[in-house]
Structures are given as structure tokens and as C-alpha cells.
């Protein structure tokens, strides 16, 4: 309010009573004002649901981590710290670091893939925009497992990709994609890249395209304009995409299972094993807590970053 | 056996893909108790063999010929309500959560655990017309280790674990677990994604007990398996697809899956299946009726129906696993003619190389060893 009054005093509105000048902030202000109680009520069920189920399941996992398993495979609660000390096994550290690495690389590749796609659709899509977005999203309605299984067939030694590469001389008989790190990362990117494209697309849609023109006016080439104008203007979308890709990629176990070999096991595979093969739910829970602790650090970084961005934007 | 009858998504694929099951188990985890004397008394009461409702059936996906289901539904005027599991652990989790099924198909090891936990009804074999062909023909199952006198189970299938390989790429093998270390197959070797099977092959190669829980033994086993890692391409229970699509030159494999592969292979002669002379783990799936089954009478009828020789033969041809029913041996032998070692003999059963349950300490030691093997 103070600011409006100030503007009012500095630039006096034209003294024409027929066309009263309404300053822009006044137009947006009323949206925030009415019925704060209504919004609270609308938010309540979702918030309760999320906190209830998130907190309840977290507590369950945390207490299970201190439990044991009975002969029938039922988890039993207790105070057994063996599961936590078992995490000191260097095997877990290796696997955790590997998962972090794979998830990070997946983020970077997804960024590289998603930027041009989002850019092309948002700024050059024209009347095909919705169709193009649908073309990207609809295949992701198919079951993740089925798609990954299909992908593993595509990448197999006698599969269409390697057969084509061999035919045009880009690969020899010994070339493998499956059971290598490349295969796993290919699977992860294939699985999660859509989570990068959508937020980036949304950010580009919202972006003020006159900034790009301004960049060109200032003699920026296409690459410089992209790097110094488009990327900074859409960095919140990119950050959101990175979180949406990183979190599931870090915990994924299907890609490493179908596309990986003995040296590509990820933390998700170990957790899955504990729950399904060893029936060692307590140790699985302890591993889950470890994974969540690592992911929490990442989330914290993201939240601080977005808060800073918002603070800058509203300054 | 038509190829259409064998989609690539069977047990092994389902083992590989547990995403759905993870969600289901996570939501379905109850913590029911098995210590209930009244429940035990019901569990031991004899079951009247009569239709008492539709059959709620719980098994690996695609493990019974659909034609057999149809015949059963028509003859007894009931419906078969099917659901599937993708691991024994998943099956047990559903039972523990209190879900009610009329018939389940645990492996030997799980039959022992479920029996010990009071989770299974007793089955009076004298009420089953087909029981004689099973227990009279296969003495082993008259009093197996996992369920004394087979009081709660009837054996369903038998299988063993061996090595499947590409004859066209590797030629003949030597018939030993050492073949997995074959220099020619380097980088194209798979082992099953199964703790007991992989630790078991290491133990057998070293001449140790199949399900040892001794720390010294397990250290030797993990060392041996570590020496296999440079040759290893992966842990996968999808043995026959790996062979068929060329990813594997050699793979540890269940005999039943190899038999099922014969129906899919364009030229079966390029493949081989051998059983190691150091010993082959043997296993059996059983029919069992959970203690909380709502329609145990229909379940008894179903078991009896499944044991009719004509149905046994249909199922053998459909799933590729032999069944311990006297008079069906020729059907199986004809089916696996290219892989004669798939046949499970009385000697195989007598060797008794079953995976046994260990106490908590043993299971924990084996778990840690498996993590070491897998995570390297």
C-alpha cells in the first residue's frame, strides 16, 4: 500500500475524472485478500492427508529399522541396532555413491535432452503445441515396468539398435549396451526425462519472449542468447525438473535390474532385495532411511535455492 | 505345446519386475500373529471334499494350463478367482496381512515355514483319489523333510538348477559348476538373481553344505563368487530370454524354464542344459490350503482334479515343469527330449539338495554374504 501511495505522489495521475488511472499493483492485490478462511479449509484435507500419511509411514519405516523378523517373515518391532551398524558395510557406501553418480548424470543428460525439446515446443510449437506435449506425455501412461522391459529388448545385443549400429559400422560384435553403466543411465533417462521436459516447458511458456529479442538486439548470437537469457530465465523450471528426475532416479531399481550388470547395482536394488528376497524388512528399512537422509540433503538445497530465487523475484 | 501358450512373461520376468508388488506389499503389510491355539485346532480338522464356494487361487502367474481351469469350472460349476504373486516373500506377506486364499503353491522351504507357523490346513490324502499316484510313485514325498508325512501339502512340481548355454558359441561343456568360469564365455555369463541359488552354487563348487550359515564357509563362498565377477554379465532370473536374445552365452537356470524355452526357440539344438556333477539344487512346489481358507472343500476338489493324469499331462506341457505323478514321466521325457537332464529322478530327490531354512543368525549371515556378492 505504501508503495502505491508513493507512486501516486511521485507521478501524479492525469486529472481526468472520466479515465481514472488504476495502478497495476492495485489490480493484482484483491486476489490475495478475500476469504483467507476459505483457502485454509481448501488446503486442510490435502495437508492433513500428506502429513498424516507421510509422517505415519516415515515413523513406521524408522521404527522398523530397529526391529527384527520372525520365522514367518513378519517384521517385529524392537530395539535392535544391528541394522544400523550393518550400514557401515563398505558395500553400501560403494552402491550409494554409484547411485548418486548415476542420478546426477541422468539429471544432466535429461537437461540436455529436455531443453531443446521444451524450447521447440514452447516457442515454435504454434498450433501443434498441445499435440506435441501429448505425444510426449501419453506414452508415459503405459506401465513403467513394461516400457523398461521393452527398452531392454531394444538395447539387447541382438536388438534393433545394436544391429543397426553394426550394419553401418558404428559398433562391432563385442559392443554391449545392456549390463553396462551406459545401459542403466539410458534406462533412467528414458524413464524420467519427461519429468524434466514438462517443468521446463512450463517455464518457457511463462518466459517473457521479449527478453530473447532484447538479447538479439544486444548482438547476442543464438548460443549466447540461449545461455545468458533463456537459461537464467527458466532456471526455476530446470531446478524443479532436476529434483523431479533426481529423486526417482536415485531410488530406482528397475533400470539397474533390467539394464545393469553386477557392477551397476543401485541402492534401490539392495532395498528391494532386503524386502523381497531376504525378507529382511528391518535392514531394508534402515537402508531406506539412509537413502532418505541423502535425498533430504538434496531437497534442502533445492528449497533454499528456490526461497532465495523467490526472495530475489519479489524484492 | 503352442508358442502362444508361453508368453515371455512368466515366473522369471515377474521375479525381475516387482514394482507393483512393492506397492502392494507396502500397503498390505499387517502384522498378524500366528500364535493362536483355536486357529491351530481348526487347521488340523479334516476337510470335507465338496464344493463350498468359488476357488480363490494364488500362484505364480501362468502356472496352470487355462484349459484345466476351464474343465474344473465346468465340471464343478464354480469359478476360479485368480491372483498371482512374484516371489515367495510376496506370497507370505499377503498371507501375513490376513488375505484369504483357498489354495497356494509354496516351495519346499516355504511349506516348512508356513507349516511351522500354523498357517496351513492338514490334508487327508486318503480323501484324494489321485494321491496314490503321487505318494506311491514318488516315495520321497511320502515323508519329506519340509512337511512330515506330507501332512499339509501335496507336491505339485519338481525342478533342479543347472547351467543353460549356447552350444553354437561354446560347444560342449564339462558338466561342472566350473563351466561358469569358462574363458570363452567371459562377459556373457549370468547367474540367477536369487540368494540361495547363487550362494548354493559357490558352496557346491567348494564341496560345502548347500545352505551353510558358517561364517568361514560363507567367506570362502563369497571369495569364489568374487572370482566369477569379471566373467559375469549380470544377476538375472530371466534365464531363457537372456539366452534367446543373445545376451547370455551361459546362464545358471531352472530346469523348468529351460524346458519352457524349447517351445520358443527357433532351433533348440543351439542350446544345451547340463546339471553339475558336484550337485544340483533340487526343489519342489506344493499344493497347500491356508488355515484361513474360506472354501477348503473346493480346494481339495481342485487338488484332486489337478492330479488326474490327463490334467497333469496338460500342465506339464504348458509350464515345462515335471510333476511327481506316476504315469506322466513319458510326457515330460518327450517334452524335454533335447535337454534330458531336465528330468528329475528319484535319485535327484534322494540326494536331498534342497535349500533349507536357517535360524535368524544363519539367515542374517547369508543375507550379508549375498549383499557382498551382489554389490561387490
XYZ file of C-alpha atoms in Angstrom:
691
model
C 0.000 0.000 0.000
C 2.839 2.290 0.944
C 4.352 1.781 -2.470
C 1.129 2.714 -4.315
C 0.829 5.863 -2.333
C 4.417 6.697 -3.080
C 3.891 6.140 -6.808
C 0.826 8.291 -6.521
C 2.790 11.149 -5.068
C 5.755 10.866 -7.420
C 3.844 10.524 -10.668
C 0.534 12.206 -10.262
C -2.229 10.561 -12.272
C -3.796 12.624 -15.036
C -6.514 14.825 -13.710
C -9.171 13.391 -15.934
C -12.089 12.068 -13.835
C -13.545 10.166 -16.841
C -10.486 7.954 -17.201
C -9.184 7.243 -13.729
C -5.792 5.643 -13.681
C -5.569 2.387 -11.745
C -2.016 1.497 -10.842
C -1.088 -2.117 -11.721
C -0.383 -3.303 -8.142
C -3.908 -2.373 -7.116
C -5.283 -4.694 -9.789
C -3.448 -7.753 -8.503
C -3.854 -7.024 -4.816
C -7.511 -8.070 -4.266
C -6.731 -11.657 -5.300
C -4.799 -12.176 -2.109
C -7.292 -10.529 0.140
C -10.681 -12.207 0.308
C -11.749 -15.139 2.483
C -8.473 -16.323 3.901
C -10.520 -18.824 5.871
C -11.831 -20.479 2.686
C -8.324 -21.120 1.451
C -7.360 -22.633 4.776
C -10.285 -25.034 4.575
C -9.474 -25.961 0.997
C -5.882 -26.659 1.903
C -6.724 -28.619 5.002
C -7.669 -32.085 3.653
C -4.648 -32.317 1.379
C -2.294 -31.094 4.035
C -3.693 -33.472 6.631
C -3.554 -36.358 4.192
C 0.043 -35.672 3.247
C 1.322 -35.064 6.754
C -0.640 -37.973 8.181
C 0.488 -40.490 5.650
C 3.982 -39.140 5.163
C 4.660 -38.879 8.870
C 2.967 -42.188 9.684
C 4.858 -44.096 7.024
C 8.133 -42.416 7.927
C 7.652 -43.347 11.557
C 6.809 -46.908 10.543
C 9.956 -47.189 8.462
C 12.063 -45.585 11.184
C 10.795 -47.914 13.907
C 11.032 -50.952 11.651
C 14.692 -50.153 11.130
C 15.187 -51.064 14.784
C 13.193 -54.289 14.555
C 13.681 -57.949 13.731
C 11.968 -60.551 11.523
C 10.120 -63.588 12.869
C 10.314 -67.017 11.166
C 7.211 -66.360 9.057
C 8.692 -63.159 7.713
C 6.647 -60.816 9.873
C 8.575 -57.759 10.938
C 8.733 -57.342 14.715
C 9.327 -54.034 16.402
C 12.150 -53.824 18.873
C 15.316 -52.010 19.780
C 17.872 -53.753 17.650
C 20.673 -51.511 16.460
C 22.326 -54.245 14.399
C 20.597 -52.982 11.251
C 22.057 -49.524 11.643
C 25.551 -50.804 12.351
C 25.240 -53.112 9.329
C 25.058 -49.969 7.175
C 28.758 -49.444 7.879
C 29.483 -52.283 5.395
C 31.608 -50.623 2.691
C 29.466 -52.340 0.048
C 26.621 -49.944 0.857
C 28.829 -46.891 0.508
C 30.025 -48.014 -2.917
C 26.469 -48.610 -4.053
C 25.181 -45.349 -2.599
C 27.898 -43.323 -4.303
C 27.223 -45.140 -7.556
C 23.518 -44.349 -7.306
C 24.286 -40.687 -6.617
C 26.560 -40.579 -9.644
C 24.023 -42.244 -11.927
C 21.238 -39.953 -10.719
C 23.364 -36.853 -11.295
C 24.401 -37.936 -14.786
C 20.767 -38.758 -15.532
C 19.826 -35.202 -14.494
C 22.461 -33.646 -16.711
C 21.557 -35.736 -19.762
C 17.856 -35.126 -19.167
C 18.561 -31.374 -19.038
C 20.466 -31.562 -22.304
C 17.683 -33.552 -23.931
C 14.792 -31.620 -22.442
C 15.949 -28.040 -23.121
C 15.757 -28.171 -26.905
C 12.532 -30.171 -26.795
C 10.852 -27.784 -24.371
C 12.217 -24.781 -26.264
C 10.984 -26.025 -29.608
C 7.524 -26.857 -28.313
C 7.034 -23.742 -26.215
C 8.388 -21.164 -28.655
C 7.988 -22.789 -32.056
C 5.176 -25.273 -31.434
C 2.445 -22.964 -32.693
C -0.887 -24.695 -33.038
C 0.761 -28.118 -32.589
C 1.832 -27.339 -29.016
C -0.793 -29.441 -27.269
C -0.368 -32.268 -29.716
C 3.394 -32.314 -29.192
C 3.045 -32.284 -25.421
C 0.522 -35.116 -25.664
C 2.937 -37.060 -27.867
C 5.498 -36.834 -25.089
C 3.198 -37.483 -22.160
C 0.844 -40.176 -23.462
C 3.485 -42.937 -23.805
C 4.264 -42.395 -20.152
C 0.799 -43.605 -19.229
C 1.975 -47.112 -20.130
C 3.259 -49.106 -17.189
C 6.822 -48.133 -16.305
C 7.912 -51.740 -15.969
C 6.574 -52.725 -19.357
C 8.262 -49.760 -21.034
C 11.575 -50.553 -19.353
C 11.290 -54.183 -20.354
C 10.710 -53.105 -23.938
C 13.649 -50.719 -23.726
C 15.877 -53.569 -22.538
C 14.845 -55.529 -25.636
C 15.741 -52.549 -27.853
C 19.185 -52.289 -26.261
C 19.937 -56.036 -26.173
C 22.924 -57.475 -28.052
C 20.788 -58.797 -30.881
C 18.307 -55.962 -30.558
C 17.397 -53.439 -33.257
C 19.706 -50.659 -32.041
C 22.947 -52.618 -31.962
C 22.050 -54.492 -35.128
C 21.628 -51.176 -36.930
C 24.840 -49.774 -35.467
C 26.718 -52.895 -36.540
C 25.265 -52.701 -40.030
C 26.515 -49.146 -40.525
C 29.857 -49.940 -38.920
C 29.441 -47.910 -35.729
C 29.665 -50.951 -33.474
C 31.463 -54.267 -33.579
C 30.379 -57.701 -32.393
C 31.653 -57.114 -28.891
C 29.791 -53.863 -28.295
C 27.329 -54.035 -25.441
C 24.898 -51.542 -24.023
C 22.981 -53.781 -21.687
C 24.733 -54.656 -18.444
C 26.845 -51.534 -18.597
C 26.556 -48.199 -16.825
C 25.552 -46.681 -20.155
C 22.616 -49.070 -20.321
C 21.434 -48.185 -16.810
C 21.710 -44.440 -17.413
C 19.955 -44.845 -20.753
C 17.156 -46.583 -18.892
C 16.982 -43.883 -16.231
C 16.951 -41.061 -18.772
C 14.323 -42.844 -20.841
C 12.252 -43.408 -17.722
C 12.378 -39.944 -16.220
C 13.181 -37.388 -18.930
C 9.515 -36.441 -19.193
C 9.711 -35.042 -15.663
C 12.326 -32.617 -16.961
C 10.516 -31.675 -20.153
C 7.227 -30.701 -18.516
C 8.513 -28.182 -15.936
C 10.946 -26.730 -18.472
C 8.123 -26.369 -20.977
C 6.016 -24.640 -18.350
C 8.874 -22.263 -17.516
C 9.427 -21.405 -21.197
C 5.722 -20.839 -21.695
C 5.773 -18.304 -18.886
C 9.011 -16.728 -20.046
C 8.861 -13.220 -21.457
C 9.988 -13.779 -25.064
C 10.856 -10.114 -25.479
C 13.924 -10.936 -23.378
C 15.175 -13.111 -26.220
C 14.603 -10.290 -28.693
C 16.429 -7.970 -26.326
C 19.317 -10.402 -26.222
C 19.468 -10.423 -30.010
C 19.239 -6.638 -30.148
C 22.291 -6.553 -27.950
C 24.155 -8.590 -30.568
C 23.926 -11.932 -28.766
C 24.252 -14.912 -31.109
C 21.735 -17.751 -30.741
C 24.012 -19.668 -28.359
C 24.856 -16.642 -26.184
C 21.234 -15.603 -26.070
C 20.256 -19.113 -25.046
C 22.919 -19.375 -22.376
C 22.626 -15.893 -20.917
C 18.953 -15.152 -21.429
C 16.848 -18.296 -21.855
C 18.640 -20.482 -19.333
C 18.616 -17.950 -16.466
C 15.010 -17.060 -17.198
C 13.951 -20.707 -16.957
C 16.253 -21.860 -14.203
C 13.406 -22.445 -11.772
C 11.815 -24.883 -14.195
C 15.186 -26.559 -14.644
C 15.678 -26.806 -10.884
C 12.211 -28.312 -10.440
C 12.922 -30.748 -13.280
C 16.232 -31.759 -11.713
C 14.528 -32.561 -8.429
C 11.760 -34.486 -10.182
C 14.322 -36.525 -12.111
C 16.937 -36.902 -9.404
C 14.685 -38.218 -6.655
C 13.136 -41.150 -8.535
C 16.374 -41.900 -10.413
C 18.226 -42.210 -7.121
C 15.753 -44.710 -5.728
C 15.021 -46.575 -8.963
C 15.728 -50.285 -9.096
C 14.126 -51.379 -12.350
C 16.687 -49.819 -14.655
C 19.672 -51.371 -12.896
C 17.826 -54.681 -12.709
C 16.939 -54.876 -16.380
C 19.764 -52.879 -17.935
C 22.587 -53.301 -15.423
C 25.177 -55.943 -14.700
C 26.900 -56.942 -11.481
C 28.751 -53.638 -11.285
C 25.703 -51.437 -11.789
C 23.641 -52.414 -8.740
C 21.937 -49.349 -7.257
C 20.742 -48.682 -3.738
C 17.149 -49.345 -4.832
C 18.115 -52.877 -5.834
C 19.607 -53.579 -2.424
C 16.499 -52.249 -0.691
C 14.276 -54.297 -2.958
C 16.364 -57.395 -2.214
C 16.051 -56.876 1.514
C 12.282 -56.681 1.275
C 11.706 -59.395 -1.305
C 14.467 -61.944 -1.172
C 15.968 -61.899 2.278
C 12.659 -60.776 3.758
C 14.801 -58.590 5.941
C 12.403 -55.677 6.281
C 14.292 -54.137 9.203
C 17.537 -53.906 7.240
C 15.568 -52.726 4.203
C 14.047 -50.005 6.369
C 17.454 -48.982 7.669
C 18.699 -48.699 4.081
C 15.594 -46.708 3.162
C 16.332 -44.280 5.993
C 19.882 -43.913 4.714
C 18.633 -43.186 1.201
C 16.091 -40.708 2.510
C 18.741 -38.925 4.540
C 20.795 -38.437 1.396
C 17.790 -37.293 -0.629
C 16.745 -34.953 2.174
C 20.045 -33.098 1.828
C 19.323 -32.641 -1.873
C 15.798 -31.416 -1.169
C 17.089 -28.981 1.421
C 19.461 -27.500 -1.130
C 16.609 -27.132 -3.610
C 14.305 -25.471 -1.088
C 16.971 -22.963 -0.034
C 17.687 -22.194 -3.662
C 14.033 -21.613 -4.590
C 13.473 -19.500 -1.489
C 16.417 -17.347 -2.468
C 15.075 -17.075 -6.012
C 11.656 -16.097 -4.768
C 13.169 -13.541 -2.436
C 15.037 -12.055 -5.379
C 11.955 -12.073 -7.575
C 9.813 -10.267 -5.024
C 12.452 -7.777 -3.952
C 2.541 -77.007 -26.906
C 1.928 -73.832 -28.824
C 4.304 -70.914 -28.548
C 1.357 -68.639 -27.838
C 0.778 -70.602 -24.697
C 4.092 -69.385 -23.382
C 4.290 -65.634 -23.238
C 7.701 -64.331 -22.207
C 6.233 -63.026 -19.009
C 6.414 -65.929 -16.678
C 7.892 -66.521 -13.303
C 11.303 -65.206 -14.153
C 10.031 -61.963 -15.630
C 7.753 -61.448 -12.707
C 10.656 -62.026 -10.390
C 12.554 -59.366 -12.217
C 9.740 -56.878 -12.049
C 8.490 -56.262 -8.605
C 7.450 -52.651 -8.806
C 3.789 -53.421 -8.473
C 4.388 -55.901 -5.735
C 6.417 -53.387 -3.795
C 3.435 -51.079 -3.721
C 1.058 -53.904 -2.858
C 3.192 -55.244 -0.070
C 3.818 -51.810 1.299
C 0.088 -51.198 1.550
C -0.835 -54.718 2.578
C 1.596 -55.193 5.422
C -0.256 -56.205 8.513
C 1.445 -57.731 11.453
C -0.795 -60.713 12.223
C 0.214 -63.221 14.831
C 0.433 -66.968 14.290
C 0.207 -67.963 17.964
C -3.434 -68.866 18.192
C -4.410 -72.261 19.713
C -8.011 -72.105 18.450
C -6.704 -71.425 14.949
C -4.452 -74.457 15.205
C -7.350 -76.724 16.106
C -9.300 -75.610 13.005
C -6.178 -76.007 10.922
C -5.937 -79.647 11.918
C -9.610 -80.529 11.414
C -10.141 -82.776 8.357
C -11.618 -81.072 5.307
C -14.817 -82.289 3.666
C -14.145 -82.729 -0.026
C -17.122 -80.895 -1.519
C -17.940 -77.681 -3.312
C -18.194 -74.984 -0.660
C -17.735 -71.910 -2.844
C -15.648 -70.485 -5.639
C -11.947 -71.251 -5.629
C -9.683 -68.356 -4.623
C -6.403 -69.337 -6.257
C -2.965 -67.799 -5.566
C 0.072 -68.891 -7.598
C 2.872 -67.737 -9.882
C 1.348 -66.187 -12.997
C 0.611 -68.638 -15.779
C 1.450 -71.813 -13.896
C -1.604 -73.852 -14.820
C -2.972 -74.548 -18.288
C -6.088 -72.350 -18.765
C -7.855 -75.361 -20.311
C -7.510 -77.155 -16.972
C -9.188 -74.252 -15.177
C -12.000 -74.306 -17.702
C -12.547 -78.011 -17.221
C -12.662 -77.584 -13.443
C -15.109 -74.684 -13.606
C -17.400 -76.582 -15.955
C -17.339 -79.839 -14.048
C -17.991 -78.396 -10.593
C -19.918 -75.280 -11.543
C -17.588 -72.956 -9.632
C -15.470 -70.006 -10.616
C -11.720 -69.825 -10.210
C -10.755 -66.403 -8.853
C -7.090 -65.975 -9.706
C -4.405 -63.792 -8.248
C -0.669 -64.054 -8.650
C 2.494 -63.429 -6.700
C 6.009 -62.850 -7.960
C 8.015 -64.141 -5.032
C 7.534 -66.421 -2.061
C 8.179 -63.438 0.171
C 5.377 -61.538 -1.526
C 3.071 -64.517 -1.088
C 3.908 -64.775 2.602
C 3.428 -61.037 3.083
C -0.104 -61.297 1.667
C -0.912 -64.245 3.934
C 0.569 -62.426 6.914
C -1.615 -59.446 6.118
C -4.644 -61.680 6.599
C -5.665 -62.099 2.959
C -7.698 -65.251 2.378
C -6.898 -67.736 -0.350
C -8.128 -71.293 -0.823
C -5.054 -72.707 -2.478
C -1.414 -71.615 -2.622
C 1.738 -73.169 -4.072
C 4.704 -72.707 -1.719
C 8.173 -74.100 -2.383
C 9.503 -76.769 -0.038
C 11.307 -74.263 2.152
C 8.223 -72.087 2.439
C 5.974 -75.074 3.047
C 8.114 -75.811 6.103
C 7.921 -72.234 7.360
C 4.181 -71.958 6.829
C 3.555 -75.339 8.473
C 5.703 -74.424 11.466
C 3.791 -71.158 11.768
C 0.446 -72.944 11.778
C -0.633 -71.308 8.544
C -1.717 -74.443 6.638
C -4.685 -76.838 6.923
C -3.908 -80.537 7.154
C -4.690 -82.503 4.026
C -6.053 -86.020 4.443
C -4.551 -87.864 1.493
C -6.996 -90.759 1.812
C -9.694 -88.380 0.591
C -7.806 -87.634 -2.643
C -8.313 -90.186 -5.388
C -5.095 -89.117 -7.123
C -2.865 -89.257 -4.042
C -1.757 -92.835 -4.602
C -0.100 -91.977 -7.926
C 1.901 -89.282 -6.150
C 2.935 -90.880 -2.886
C 3.037 -94.438 -4.198
C 5.054 -93.409 -7.228
C 7.404 -90.981 -5.517
C 8.361 -92.349 -2.140
C 10.398 -89.260 -1.362
C 7.255 -87.206 -0.939
C 5.606 -89.665 1.439
C 7.668 -88.174 4.246
C 9.615 -85.154 3.043
C 11.796 -83.045 5.340
C 9.705 -79.933 4.872
C 6.387 -81.440 5.965
C 6.492 -84.794 7.824
C 4.211 -87.332 6.068
C 3.215 -84.507 3.704
C 0.509 -83.794 6.258
C -0.187 -80.278 4.970
C 0.951 -80.445 1.355
C 0.804 -82.391 -1.874
C 3.772 -81.935 -4.232
C 2.956 -80.002 -7.412
C 6.176 -79.632 -9.446
C 9.832 -80.604 -9.159
C 12.853 -78.870 -10.652
C 16.561 -78.515 -10.300
C 19.143 -75.886 -11.060
C 21.792 -76.247 -13.706
C 23.533 -74.370 -16.489
C 21.923 -73.427 -19.787
C 24.283 -72.485 -22.587
C 24.665 -71.667 -26.274
C 26.061 -74.780 -27.893
C 26.661 -72.843 -31.120
C 29.003 -70.416 -29.369
C 30.698 -72.560 -26.747
C 30.485 -76.149 -27.969
C 30.260 -78.828 -25.290
C 30.784 -78.153 -21.605
C 32.307 -80.338 -18.926
C 29.310 -80.847 -16.647
C 30.667 -78.928 -13.673
C 29.881 -75.633 -11.946
C 33.417 -74.698 -13.081
C 31.918 -74.221 -16.539
C 30.605 -70.842 -15.403
C 34.248 -69.752 -15.214
C 34.682 -70.758 -18.877
C 37.128 -68.359 -20.524
C 35.223 -68.371 -23.819
C 32.018 -67.177 -22.197
C 33.697 -64.304 -20.396
C 31.395 -61.312 -20.070
C 28.408 -63.342 -21.238
C 27.661 -65.309 -18.087
C 24.567 -64.775 -15.949
C 23.666 -66.213 -12.587
C 20.161 -66.217 -11.126
C 19.094 -63.200 -9.112
C 18.443 -65.427 -6.132
C 20.380 -65.512 -2.897
C 20.129 -69.223 -2.168
C 20.822 -70.323 -5.727
C 23.966 -68.222 -6.122
C 25.437 -68.899 -2.686
C 24.436 -72.517 -3.283
C 26.431 -72.885 -6.498
C 29.509 -71.473 -4.748
C 29.063 -73.868 -1.841
C 28.557 -76.885 -4.120
C 31.640 -75.999 -6.142
C 33.641 -75.899 -2.912
C 32.051 -79.076 -1.570
C 30.373 -77.227 1.309
C 26.849 -77.603 2.683
C 24.269 -76.164 0.298
C 22.730 -73.775 2.822
C 25.665 -73.227 5.104
C 25.479 -70.358 7.584
C 29.014 -70.757 8.881
C 30.997 -67.521 8.611
C 34.182 -69.247 7.453
C 32.278 -71.212 4.804
C 30.453 -68.121 3.611
C 33.695 -66.181 3.347
C 35.068 -68.909 1.068
C 31.876 -68.899 -0.959
C 31.928 -65.126 -1.460
C 35.620 -65.268 -2.429
C 34.846 -67.918 -5.022
C 31.947 -65.923 -6.381
C 34.072 -62.786 -6.466
C 36.421 -64.588 -8.822
C 33.394 -65.142 -11.072
C 32.522 -61.434 -11.208
C 34.885 -60.460 -14.024
C 33.161 -63.057 -16.207
C 29.710 -62.140 -15.047
C 27.346 -60.066 -17.096
C 24.553 -59.938 -14.591
C 22.230 -61.336 -11.985
C 19.031 -62.252 -13.738
C 16.319 -64.810 -13.270
C 15.125 -64.293 -16.810
C 17.403 -67.119 -17.968
C 15.762 -68.217 -21.124
C 15.121 -64.793 -22.556
C 18.770 -63.932 -21.942
C 19.788 -66.994 -23.927
C 17.226 -66.437 -26.655
C 18.048 -62.756 -27.252
C 21.767 -63.395 -27.289
C 22.715 -61.518 -24.119
C 23.921 -64.706 -22.469
C 26.234 -67.425 -23.699
C 25.747 -69.217 -20.450
C 23.405 -68.866 -17.519
C 22.503 -70.560 -14.298
C 18.947 -71.724 -14.919
C 15.974 -73.603 -13.507
C 15.277 -76.794 -15.433
C 11.616 -75.858 -15.900
C 12.450 -72.538 -17.527
C 14.835 -74.255 -19.909
C 12.127 -76.735 -20.850
C 9.734 -73.844 -21.423
C 12.333 -72.215 -23.645
C 12.300 -75.183 -26.001
C 8.863 -74.108 -27.156
C 10.152 -70.656 -28.087
C 13.496 -71.439 -29.633
C 13.560 -71.480 -33.419
C 16.341 -74.045 -33.322
C 16.613 -75.834 -29.953
C 19.807 -77.609 -30.983
C 21.860 -74.443 -30.463
C 21.084 -74.627 -26.753
C 22.168 -77.026 -24.059
C 21.298 -77.683 -20.433
C 23.553 -79.505 -18.015
C 23.466 -80.389 -14.374
C 26.724 -80.135 -12.468
C 28.292 -83.290 -11.104
C 29.146 -81.511 -7.834
C 25.402 -81.485 -7.218
C 22.297 -79.707 -8.420
C 19.934 -77.946 -6.034
C 16.516 -79.551 -6.282
C 13.220 -78.006 -5.322
C 9.528 -78.656 -5.297
C 6.402 -76.514 -5.311
C 3.459 -77.894 -3.355
C -0.294 -77.542 -3.179
C -1.289 -76.176 0.216
C -4.506 -74.862 1.762
C -4.074 -71.835 4.054
C -5.511 -72.160 7.567
C -7.868 -69.244 6.922
C -9.168 -70.552 3.574
C -12.875 -69.881 3.138
C -13.511 -72.713 0.687
C -11.142 -75.540 1.643
C -13.525 -78.167 0.290
C -13.359 -76.700 -3.215
C -9.568 -76.518 -2.815
C -9.455 -80.250 -2.055
C -11.569 -80.933 -5.140
C -9.221 -78.769 -7.173
C -6.133 -80.656 -5.992
C -7.808 -83.940 -6.833
C -8.813 -82.613 -10.244
C -5.271 -81.380 -10.907
C -3.903 -84.825 -10.039
C -5.921 -86.587 -12.767
C -3.328 -87.896 -15.210
C -4.837 -86.127 -18.227
C -4.667 -82.779 -16.419
C -1.166 -83.427 -15.114
C -0.052 -84.038 -18.694
C -1.672 -80.834 -19.936
C 0.003 -78.838 -17.192
C 3.392 -80.428 -17.771
C 3.222 -79.473 -21.420
C 2.052 -75.989 -20.591
C 4.579 -74.970 -17.920
C 7.562 -77.207 -18.669
C 7.974 -78.486 -15.125
C 7.713 -82.214 -14.323
C 5.176 -83.303 -11.709
C 5.626 -86.205 -9.336
C 2.667 -88.228 -10.580
C 3.204 -91.834 -11.629
C 2.453 -92.416 -15.292
C 3.292 -88.946 -16.560
C 7.044 -89.466 -16.930
C 6.880 -90.198 -20.645
C 5.049 -86.942 -21.328
C 7.822 -84.988 -19.678
C 10.650 -87.002 -21.207
C 9.203 -86.358 -24.669
C 8.845 -82.660 -23.943
C 12.471 -82.205 -22.859
C 13.990 -84.634 -25.306
C 16.760 -82.140 -26.278
C 17.537 -81.474 -22.582
C 17.292 -84.892 -20.888
C 18.893 -83.512 -17.726
C 15.718 -81.562 -17.016
C 14.123 -84.803 -15.840
C 14.025 -85.017 -12.048
C 14.663 -88.598 -10.935
C 14.204 -90.389 -7.628
C 17.994 -90.160 -7.273
C 17.893 -86.375 -7.631
C 15.303 -86.199 -4.871
C 17.240 -88.681 -2.771
C 20.356 -86.507 -2.945
C 18.198 -84.088 -0.971
C 19.926 -80.905 -2.114
C 17.004 -78.717 -1.056
C 17.502 -75.177 0.239
C 16.757 -75.385 3.961
C 15.566 -72.754 6.385
C 18.165 -71.479 8.810
C 17.726 -69.780 12.156
C 17.852 -65.991 12.410
C 21.626 -65.941 12.776
C 22.148 -68.133 9.711
C 19.720 -66.113 7.612
C 21.458 -62.889 8.597
C 24.896 -64.264 7.754
C 23.626 -65.472 4.362
C 21.990 -62.124 3.737
C 25.222 -60.269 4.393
C 27.117 -62.679 2.135
C 24.599 -62.087 -0.650
C 24.975 -58.322 -0.316
C 28.736 -58.757 -0.626
C 28.361 -60.944 -3.703
C 25.875 -58.647 -5.344
C 27.306 -55.247 -4.508
C 30.877 -56.433 -4.956
